[in-house]
C-alpha positions as a LaTeX table, in Angstrom:
\begin{tabular}{lrrr}
\hline
Residue & $x$ (\AA) & $y$ (\AA) & $z$ (\AA) \\
\hline
Met1 & 22.21 & $-17.53$ & $-35.32$ \\
Ala2 & 24.44 & $-16.41$ & $-38.19$ \\
Ser3 & 25.05 & $-18.75$ & $-41.10$ \\
Asn4 & 27.93 & $-16.54$ & $-42.22$ \\
Pro5 & 30.78 & $-16.86$ & $-39.67$ \\
Lys6 & 31.82 & $-13.26$ & $-40.38$ \\
Gln7 & 28.35 & $-11.87$ & $-39.74$ \\
Lys8 & 27.96 & $-10.06$ & $-36.44$ \\
Thr9 & 25.47 & $-11.63$ & $-34.06$ \\
Ala10 & 23.40 & $-10.24$ & $-31.23$ \\
Ile11 & 21.11 & $-11.64$ & $-28.58$ \\
Val12 & 18.33 & $-9.38$ & $-27.33$ \\
Val13 & 16.71 & $-10.30$ & $-24.02$ \\
Gly14 & 13.04 & $-9.36$ & $-23.93$ \\
Ala15 & 10.47 & $-9.05$ & $-26.69$ \\
Gly16 & 8.78 & $-5.93$ & $-25.37$ \\
Val17 & 8.67 & $-2.73$ & $-27.39$ \\
Gly18 & 12.27 & $-1.83$ & $-26.51$ \\
Gly19 & 13.61 & $-5.31$ & $-27.24$ \\
Ile20 & 11.81 & $-5.61$ & $-30.56$ \\
Ala21 & 12.90 & $-2.09$ & $-31.60$ \\
Thr22 & 16.50 & $-2.90$ & $-30.68$ \\
Ala23 & 16.38 & $-6.22$ & $-32.54$ \\
Ala24 & 14.93 & $-4.55$ & $-35.63$ \\
Arg25 & 17.61 & $-1.84$ & $-35.59$ \\
Leu26 & 20.37 & $-4.44$ & $-35.19$ \\
Ala27 & 18.95 & $-6.59$ & $-38.00$ \\
Ser28 & 18.70 & $-3.49$ & $-40.20$ \\
Ala29 & 22.40 & $-2.86$ & $-39.48$ \\
Gly30 & 23.26 & $-6.36$ & $-40.73$ \\
Phe31 & 23.35 & $-8.34$ & $-37.49$ \\
Ser32 & 21.94 & $-11.82$ & $-37.15$ \\
Val33 & 19.62 & $-11.35$ & $-34.17$ \\
Thr34 & 18.09 & $-13.79$ & $-31.72$ \\
Val35 & 15.40 & $-12.48$ & $-29.37$ \\
Leu36 & 14.82 & $-14.30$ & $-26.09$ \\
Glu37 & 11.50 & $-13.85$ & $-24.25$ \\
Lys38 & 10.41 & $-15.45$ & $-20.97$ \\
Asn39 & 6.70 & $-15.17$ & $-21.77$ \\
Thr40 & 4.69 & $-17.12$ & $-24.32$ \\
Phe41 & 3.78 & $-13.82$ & $-26.00$ \\
Thr42 & 5.61 & $-10.77$ & $-27.30$ \\
Gly43 & 4.91 & $-7.14$ & $-26.58$ \\
Gly44 & 5.90 & $-6.83$ & $-22.93$ \\
Arg45 & 3.65 & $-4.23$ & $-21.37$ \\
Cys46 & 1.92 & $-3.75$ & $-24.73$ \\
Ser47 & $-0.05$ & $-6.93$ & $-24.32$ \\
Leu48 & $-3.37$ & $-8.24$ & $-23.18$ \\
Leu49 & $-4.18$ & $-10.93$ & $-20.65$ \\
Thr50 & $-7.51$ & $-12.69$ & $-20.49$ \\
His51 & $-8.94$ & $-14.50$ & $-17.50$ \\
Glu52 & $-12.41$ & $-15.95$ & $-17.10$ \\
Gly53 & $-13.78$ & $-13.84$ & $-19.93$ \\
Tyr54 & $-12.21$ & $-10.59$ & $-18.72$ \\
Arg55 & $-9.54$ & $-8.65$ & $-20.64$ \\
Phe56 & $-6.70$ & $-6.90$ & $-18.84$ \\
Asp57 & $-4.40$ & $-4.47$ & $-20.62$ \\
Gln58 & $-0.92$ & $-4.80$ & $-19.19$ \\
Gly59 & $-0.28$ & $-1.18$ & $-20.17$ \\
Pro60 & 0.95 & 1.24 & $-21.11$ \\
Ser61 & $-1.99$ & 3.41 & $-20.17$ \\
Leu62 & $-0.60$ & 6.42 & $-22.01$ \\
Leu63 & 1.46 & 6.64 & $-25.19$ \\
Leu64 & 4.42 & 8.70 & $-24.15$ \\
Leu65 & 7.17 & 9.96 & $-26.44$ \\
Pro66 & 5.48 & 9.48 & $-29.83$ \\
Gly67 & 8.49 & 11.19 & $-31.42$ \\
Leu68 & 10.71 & 8.31 & $-30.32$ \\
Phe69 & 8.32 & 5.83 & $-31.94$ \\
Ala70 & 8.52 & 7.87 & $-35.17$ \\
Glu71 & 12.34 & 7.87 & $-34.92$ \\
Thr72 & 12.38 & 4.09 & $-34.56$ \\
Phe73 & 10.29 & 3.64 & $-37.70$ \\
Ala74 & 12.49 & 6.18 & $-39.54$ \\
Asp75 & 15.61 & 4.26 & $-38.46$ \\
Leu76 & 14.06 & 1.24 & $-40.19$ \\
Asn77 & 13.42 & 3.24 & $-43.39$ \\
Thr78 & 9.66 & 3.44 & $-42.93$ \\
Ser79 & 7.12 & 5.52 & $-41.04$ \\
Leu80 & 4.15 & 5.02 & $-38.77$ \\
Ser81 & 1.75 & 5.98 & $-41.57$ \\
Ala82 & 3.50 & 3.74 & $-44.13$ \\
Glu83 & 2.93 & 0.82 & $-41.75$ \\
Gly84 & $-0.73$ & 1.71 & $-41.26$ \\
Val85 & $-0.28$ & 3.05 & $-37.72$ \\
Glu86 & $-2.46$ & 6.01 & $-36.83$ \\
Leu87 & $-2.09$ & 7.63 & $-33.42$ \\
Leu88 & $-5.43$ & 8.86 & $-32.16$ \\
Lys89 & $-5.90$ & 11.51 & $-29.51$ \\
Cys90 & $-8.19$ & 10.41 & $-26.70$ \\
Asp91 & $-10.01$ & 12.84 & $-24.46$ \\
Pro92 & $-9.93$ & 12.42 & $-21.61$ \\
Asn93 & $-6.42$ & 11.00 & $-21.80$ \\
Tyr94 & $-6.85$ & 8.99 & $-18.63$ \\
Asn95 & $-9.17$ & 8.72 & $-15.64$ \\
Met96 & $-8.01$ & 7.74 & $-12.17$ \\
Trp97 & $-10.88$ & 6.33 & $-10.13$ \\
Phe98 & $-10.81$ & 6.24 & $-6.36$ \\
Gly99 & $-12.57$ & 3.86 & $-3.99$ \\
Asp100 & $-15.09$ & 6.50 & $-2.96$ \\
Gly101 & $-16.25$ & 6.96 & $-6.57$ \\
Glu102 & $-14.34$ & 10.20 & $-7.13$ \\
Lys103 & $-12.18$ & 10.49 & $-10.22$ \\
Phe104 & $-9.30$ & 12.59 & $-11.48$ \\
Glu105 & $-9.46$ & 13.28 & $-15.20$ \\
Leu106 & $-6.23$ & 13.82 & $-17.14$ \\
Ser107 & $-6.75$ & 15.87 & $-20.27$ \\
Ser108 & $-4.68$ & 17.70 & $-22.86$ \\
Asp109 & $-7.27$ & 20.49 & $-22.60$ \\
Thr110 & $-5.63$ & 23.11 & $-20.37$ \\
Ala111 & $-8.94$ & 24.40 & $-18.99$ \\
Val112 & $-10.00$ & 20.88 & $-17.97$ \\
Met113 & $-6.64$ & 20.20 & $-16.30$ \\
Lys114 & $-6.80$ & 23.52 & $-14.45$ \\
Arg115 & $-10.27$ & 22.67 & $-13.14$ \\
Glu116 & $-9.28$ & 19.13 & $-12.13$ \\
Ile117 & $-6.04$ & 20.12 & $-10.41$ \\
Glu118 & $-7.60$ & 23.01 & $-8.53$ \\
Lys119 & $-10.42$ & 20.70 & $-7.40$ \\
Trp120 & $-7.85$ & 18.45 & $-5.73$ \\
Glu121 & $-4.95$ & 20.78 & $-4.96$ \\
Gly122 & $-6.52$ & 24.18 & $-4.36$ \\
Lys123 & $-6.18$ & 27.50 & $-6.16$ \\
Asp124 & $-2.37$ & 27.49 & $-6.51$ \\
Gly125 & $-2.27$ & 23.82 & $-7.54$ \\
Phe126 & $-2.33$ & 24.54 & $-11.26$ \\
Glu127 & 0.68 & 26.86 & $-11.05$ \\
Arg128 & 2.59 & 24.15 & $-9.16$ \\
Tyr129 & 1.52 & 21.67 & $-11.87$ \\
Leu130 & 2.85 & 23.96 & $-14.63$ \\
Ser131 & 6.12 & 24.35 & $-12.72$ \\
Trp132 & 6.35 & 20.57 & $-12.35$ \\
Leu133 & 5.69 & 20.12 & $-16.10$ \\
Ala134 & 8.49 & 22.56 & $-16.93$ \\
Glu135 & 10.90 & 20.68 & $-14.65$ \\
Ala136 & 9.77 & 17.32 & $-16.07$ \\
His137 & 10.37 & 18.64 & $-19.60$ \\
Arg138 & 13.94 & 19.64 & $-18.69$ \\
His139 & 14.52 & 16.11 & $-17.33$ \\
Tyr140 & 13.00 & 14.64 & $-20.50$ \\
Glu141 & 15.33 & 16.67 & $-22.74$ \\
Ile142 & 18.39 & 15.63 & $-20.71$ \\
Ser143 & 17.30 & 11.97 & $-20.75$ \\
Val144 & 16.80 & 11.93 & $-24.50$ \\
Arg145 & 20.09 & 13.73 & $-25.17$ \\
Glu146 & 22.25 & 11.93 & $-22.60$ \\
Val147 & 20.70 & 8.44 & $-22.56$ \\
Leu148 & 18.29 & 7.59 & $-25.36$ \\
His149 & 20.30 & 9.08 & $-28.22$ \\
Lys150 & 23.61 & 7.58 & $-27.13$ \\
Lys151 & 25.01 & 4.15 & $-27.76$ \\
Leu152 & 25.82 & 1.94 & $-24.77$ \\
Tyr153 & 29.56 & 2.12 & $-25.45$ \\
Glu154 & 29.37 & 5.93 & $-25.29$ \\
His155 & 28.01 & 5.65 & $-21.75$ \\
Leu156 & 30.77 & 3.25 & $-20.76$ \\
Gln157 & 33.46 & 5.53 & $-22.22$ \\
Ser158 & 32.15 & 8.62 & $-20.45$ \\
Pro159 & 34.23 & 9.69 & $-17.44$ \\
Gln160 & 30.98 & 10.47 & $-15.63$ \\
Thr161 & 29.82 & 6.85 & $-15.53$ \\
Lys162 & 29.95 & 4.89 & $-12.31$ \\
Leu163 & 31.88 & 2.16 & $-14.11$ \\
Ser164 & 34.60 & 4.62 & $-15.12$ \\
Lys165 & 34.69 & 6.16 & $-11.65$ \\
Ala166 & 35.00 & 2.70 & $-10.11$ \\
Ser167 & 37.92 & 1.90 & $-12.43$ \\
Val168 & 39.70 & 5.13 & $-11.47$ \\
Cys169 & 39.15 & 4.42 & $-7.76$ \\
Ala170 & 40.38 & 0.85 & $-8.08$ \\
Ala171 & 43.48 & 1.95 & $-10.01$ \\
Ser172 & 44.44 & 4.47 & $-7.34$ \\
Val173 & 44.29 & 1.93 & $-4.47$ \\
\hline
\end{tabular}
């Protein structure tokens, strides 16, 4: 841990993407950081297992929220490109295979998605999909604003938190 007794220390549990990003941000802020990981490897879901000559990605299957990855690198005074990271667009984005040999193809091409969704969900399926995407985007924006871009202590100080509500209830008994 810290050799300087006045240096702030932190312990991060988990060496997945979130744990490593948190540890890097804390270290960049001057903390002495120790990362604890239960596995013999780092990366969490961004890892690979091998067994009897086969390779198994543990995930993630899709790179979601690339903007948050860019923010993390910016917080550490660098960028994805400066670190040699290039995000490549794959098409199709993802295939879901079913036991009967059928597949559902996820694509960023709107025409392909319309065809795929209507094949499985009927003529009005694509409109329902677009409605679902709009709702999911609203949830995403709220999550980023209210959770991801706030510090833990801000959540604990908020009167809307369960912890605060529990304290108020306990005090009134």
